[in-house]
PDB file of C-alpha atoms in Angstrom:
ATOM      1  CA  ASP A   1     164.373  44.110  14.186  1.00  0.00           C
ATOM      2  CA  LEU A   2     164.433  42.355  10.852  1.00  0.00           C
ATOM      3  CA  SER A   3     167.531  40.451   9.782  1.00  0.00           C
ATOM      4  CA  PRO A   4     169.177  41.004   6.388  1.00  0.00           C
ATOM      5  CA  LYS A   5     167.495  37.769   5.208  1.00  0.00           C
ATOM      6  CA  TRP A   6     164.073  39.187   6.068  1.00  0.00           C
ATOM      7  CA  LEU A   7     164.841  42.499   4.398  1.00  0.00           C
ATOM      8  CA  ALA A   8     166.023  40.681   1.252  1.00  0.00           C
ATOM      9  CA  LEU A   9     162.820  38.612   1.180  1.00  0.00           C
ATOM     10  CA  ILE A  10     160.606  41.682   1.644  1.00  0.00           C
ATOM     11  CA  ASP A  11     162.462  43.444  -1.158  1.00  0.00           C
ATOM     12  CA  ALA A  12     162.115  40.374  -3.398  1.00  0.00           C
ATOM     13  CA  ILE A  13     158.360  39.975  -2.824  1.00  0.00           C
ATOM     14  CA  ILE A  14     157.713  43.683  -3.420  1.00  0.00           C
ATOM     15  CA  THR A  15     159.744  43.537  -6.633  1.00  0.00           C
ATOM     16  CA  PHE A  16     157.883  40.387  -7.725  1.00  0.00           C
ATOM     17  CA  GLU A  17     154.455  41.900  -7.030  1.00  0.00           C
ATOM     18  CA  ARG A  18     155.405  45.214  -8.691  1.00  0.00           C
ATOM     19  CA  ARG A  19     156.452  43.292 -11.812  1.00  0.00           C
ATOM     20  CA  HIS A  20     152.954  41.795 -11.912  1.00  0.00           C
ATOM     21  CA  GLY A  21     151.038  44.980 -11.106  1.00  0.00           C
ATOM     22  CA  PHE A  22     150.134  44.225  -7.450  1.00  0.00           C
ATOM     23  CA  PRO A  23     146.974  42.282  -8.372  1.00  0.00           C
ATOM     24  CA  ALA A  24     144.312  42.755  -5.679  1.00  0.00           C
ATOM     25  CA  GLU A  25     142.009  39.921  -6.700  1.00  0.00           C
ATOM     26  CA  LYS A  26     141.926  36.831  -4.545  1.00  0.00           C
ATOM     27  CA  SER A  27     141.435  34.452  -7.453  1.00  0.00           C
ATOM     28  CA  VAL A  28     144.958  33.021  -7.256  1.00  0.00           C
ATOM     29  CA  ARG A  29     144.958  29.583  -5.673  1.00  0.00           C
ATOM     30  CA  LEU A  30     148.285  28.094  -4.768  1.00  0.00           C
ATOM     31  CA  PRO A  31     148.624  24.361  -5.322  1.00  0.00           C
ATOM     32  CA  GLY A  32     148.765  21.995  -2.383  1.00  0.00           C
ATOM     33  CA  ALA A  33     145.823  23.317  -0.348  1.00  0.00           C
ATOM     34  CA  LYS A  34     145.563  19.972   1.443  1.00  0.00           C
ATOM     35  CA  ALA A  35     149.204  20.234   2.521  1.00  0.00           C
ATOM     36  CA  ARG A  36     149.105  23.827   3.742  1.00  0.00           C
ATOM     37  CA  PRO A  37     149.116  24.653   7.446  1.00  0.00           C
ATOM     38  CA  ASN A  38     145.623  24.766   8.981  1.00  0.00           C
ATOM     39  CA  VAL A  39     146.171  28.339  10.100  1.00  0.00           C
ATOM     40  CA  VAL A  40     146.256  29.421   6.429  1.00  0.00           C
ATOM     41  CA  GLY A  41     142.674  28.275   5.923  1.00  0.00           C
ATOM     42  CA  ALA A  42     141.614  30.127   9.070  1.00  0.00           C
ATOM     43  CA  PHE A  43     143.362  33.249   7.810  1.00  0.00           C
ATOM     44  CA  LEU A  44     141.656  33.063   4.422  1.00  0.00           C
ATOM     45  CA  LYS A  45     138.262  32.606   6.077  1.00  0.00           C
ATOM     46  CA  SER A  46     138.919  35.622   8.327  1.00  0.00           C
ATOM     47  CA  GLY A  47     139.138  37.900   5.315  1.00  0.00           C
ATOM     48  CA  HIS A  48     142.927  38.333   5.172  1.00  0.00           C
ATOM     49  CA  LYS A  49     143.320  40.397   8.332  1.00  0.00           C
ATOM     50  CA  TRP A  50     147.098  40.928   8.255  1.00  0.00           C
ATOM     51  CA  GLU A  51     147.105  43.201  11.262  1.00  0.00           C
ATOM     52  CA  LYS A  52     146.330  40.242  13.508  1.00  0.00           C
ATOM     53  CA  GLN A  53     149.011  37.665  14.305  1.00  0.00           C
ATOM     54  CA  MET A  54     147.719  34.197  13.495  1.00  0.00           C
ATOM     55  CA  ALA A  55     148.482  31.839  16.360  1.00  0.00           C
ATOM     56  CA  LEU A  56     150.278  28.696  15.292  1.00  0.00           C
ATOM     57  CA  GLY A  57     149.089  26.816  18.335  1.00  0.00           C
ATOM     58  CA  SER A  58     151.160  24.716  20.646  1.00  0.00           C
ATOM     59  CA  ASP A  59     152.543  22.423  17.963  1.00  0.00           C
ATOM     60  CA  VAL A  60     154.947  24.549  15.943  1.00  0.00           C
ATOM     61  CA  ASP A  61     156.587  21.355  14.665  1.00  0.00           C
ATOM     62  CA  LYS A  62     153.296  20.346  13.020  1.00  0.00           C
ATOM     63  CA  PHE A  63     153.072  23.809  11.434  1.00  0.00           C
ATOM     64  CA  LYS A  64     156.645  23.497  10.130  1.00  0.00           C
ATOM     65  CA  ALA A  65     156.023  20.059   8.640  1.00  0.00           C
ATOM     66  CA  SER A  66     152.866  21.187   6.858  1.00  0.00           C
ATOM     67  CA  TRP A  67     154.548  24.444   5.742  1.00  0.00           C
ATOM     68  CA  TRP A  68     157.377  22.507   4.091  1.00  0.00           C
ATOM     69  CA  SER A  69     154.893  20.149   2.384  1.00  0.00           C
ATOM     70  CA  TRP A  70     152.943  23.145   1.107  1.00  0.00           C
ATOM     71  CA  TRP A  71     156.120  24.874  -0.030  1.00  0.00           C
ATOM     72  CA  ARG A  72     157.229  21.791  -1.945  1.00  0.00           C
ATOM     73  CA  ALA A  73     153.841  21.747  -3.699  1.00  0.00           C
ATOM     74  CA  GLN A  74     154.607  25.236  -5.068  1.00  0.00           C
ATOM     75  CA  GLN A  75     157.843  24.207  -6.739  1.00  0.00           C
ATOM     76  CA  PRO A  76     158.277  23.364 -10.429  1.00  0.00           C
ATOM     77  CA  ALA A  77     159.313  19.800 -11.181  1.00  0.00           C
ATOM     78  CA  SER A  78     162.694  21.054 -12.419  1.00  0.00           C
ATOM     79  CA  ARG A  79     163.493  22.167  -8.857  1.00  0.00           C
ATOM     80  CA  PHE A  80     163.695  18.575  -7.603  1.00  0.00           C
ATOM     81  CA  ARG A  81     166.576  16.141  -7.750  1.00  0.00           C
ATOM     82  CA  GLY A  82     164.898  13.052  -6.379  1.00  0.00           C
ATOM     83  CA  THR A  83     163.215  14.324  -3.228  1.00  0.00           C
ATOM     84  CA  GLU A  84     165.716  17.146  -2.627  1.00  0.00           C
ATOM     85  CA  LEU A  85     164.938  20.769  -3.496  1.00  0.00           C
ATOM     86  CA  VAL A  86     167.819  22.293  -5.406  1.00  0.00           C
ATOM     87  CA  ARG A  87     168.818  25.805  -6.368  1.00  0.00           C
ATOM     88  CA  SER A  88     170.009  25.851  -9.950  1.00  0.00           C
ATOM     89  CA  GLU A  89     170.033  28.217 -12.911  1.00  0.00           C
ATOM     90  CA  ASP A  90     168.444  25.375 -14.952  1.00  0.00           C
ATOM     91  CA  ILE A  91     165.092  25.636 -13.173  1.00  0.00           C
ATOM     92  CA  THR A  92     162.104  26.546 -15.304  1.00  0.00           C
ATOM     93  CA  TRP A  93     159.885  29.093 -13.544  1.00  0.00           C
ATOM     94  CA  ASP A  94     157.037  28.998 -16.073  1.00  0.00           C
ATOM     95  CA  GLY A  95     153.807  29.923 -14.326  1.00  0.00           C
ATOM     96  CA  LEU A  96     155.453  31.814 -11.468  1.00  0.00           C
ATOM     97  CA  GLU A  97     153.592  34.964 -12.527  1.00  0.00           C
ATOM     98  CA  GLU A  98     150.375  33.119 -11.691  1.00  0.00           C
ATOM     99  CA  LYS A  99     151.438  33.130  -8.040  1.00  0.00           C
ATOM    100  CA  SER A 100     151.181  36.883  -7.598  1.00  0.00           C
ATOM    101  CA  GLY A 101     148.396  38.561  -5.659  1.00  0.00           C
ATOM    102  CA  LEU A 102     146.837  38.269  -2.220  1.00  0.00           C
ATOM    103  CA  ASN A 103     146.625  34.477  -2.190  1.00  0.00           C
ATOM    104  CA  GLY A 104     149.959  33.917  -3.903  1.00  0.00           C
ATOM    105  CA  LEU A 105     153.546  34.207  -2.746  1.00  0.00           C
ATOM    106  CA  VAL A 106     152.575  37.096  -0.451  1.00  0.00           C
ATOM    107  CA  LEU A 107     150.581  34.563   1.568  1.00  0.00           C
ATOM    108  CA  ILE A 108     153.629  32.317   1.869  1.00  0.00           C
ATOM    109  CA  VAL A 109     155.739  35.240   3.076  1.00  0.00           C
ATOM    110  CA  GLY A 110     153.004  36.041   5.596  1.00  0.00           C
ATOM    111  CA  THR A 111     153.139  32.510   6.981  1.00  0.00           C
ATOM    112  CA  LEU A 112     156.886  32.940   7.435  1.00  0.00           C
ATOM    113  CA  LEU A 113     156.120  36.011   9.537  1.00  0.00           C
ATOM    114  CA  TRP A 114     153.721  33.974  11.706  1.00  0.00           C
ATOM    115  CA  TRP A 115     156.449  31.354  12.073  1.00  0.00           C
ATOM    116  CA  ARG A 116     158.935  34.063  13.068  1.00  0.00           C
ATOM    117  CA  GLU A 117     156.542  35.394  15.695  1.00  0.00           C
ATOM    118  CA  ALA A 118     156.073  31.901  17.154  1.00  0.00           C
ATOM    119  CA  VAL A 119     159.766  31.028  17.539  1.00  0.00           C
ATOM    120  CA  ALA A 120     163.011  32.869  17.985  1.00  0.00           C
ATOM    121  CA  ASN A 121     166.232  32.182  16.111  1.00  0.00           C
ATOM    122  CA  GLU A 122     165.332  28.895  14.515  1.00  0.00           C
ATOM    123  CA  LYS A 123     167.510  27.320  11.830  1.00  0.00           C
ATOM    124  CA  ASP A 124     164.536  25.839   9.904  1.00  0.00           C
ATOM    125  CA  LEU A 125     163.054  29.319   9.542  1.00  0.00           C
ATOM    126  CA  ASP A 126     166.343  30.662   8.154  1.00  0.00           C
ATOM    127  CA  VAL A 127     166.355  27.872   5.569  1.00  0.00           C
ATOM    128  CA  ALA A 128     162.737  28.661   4.631  1.00  0.00           C
ATOM    129  CA  LEU A 129     163.581  32.368   4.279  1.00  0.00           C
ATOM    130  CA  ALA A 130     166.456  31.543   1.934  1.00  0.00           C
ATOM    131  CA  HIS A 131     164.210  29.345  -0.234  1.00  0.00           C
ATOM    132  CA  ALA A 132     161.437  31.938  -0.427  1.00  0.00           C
ATOM    133  CA  ASP A 133     163.836  34.783  -1.220  1.00  0.00           C
ATOM    134  CA  TRP A 134     165.433  32.783  -4.006  1.00  0.00           C
ATOM    135  CA  GLU A 135     162.086  31.963  -5.642  1.00  0.00           C
ATOM    136  CA  CYS A 136     160.757  35.514  -5.522  1.00  0.00           C
TER     137      CYS A 136
END
């Protein structure tokens, strides 16, 4: 069963993609490729096979650390106060539309699903869900 946070995120990503016409091209490249979890590269090389759960391996903590680094690389500069990510109405989201499509924010939501499948009831995942839902 999906929690209300998951349902809100799914609704937000569908709304975001609908607003941008559900682009099917894979030309979008999110920043921070060097920071992203290794499993993302494997997924992209596999041809985006969503029906298969991508294994995070035995080191979920390593996945989490790289996920957060990758996530931070997606954020506009106005989202930072020092090193802290903040939620504020003053944030400039210019360029967010460039993160739609198969390799955009949908990919980030997919990695959250892999994370969910690897662990149960984890606080870090709830925090990540809240961040992703707010950005979409």
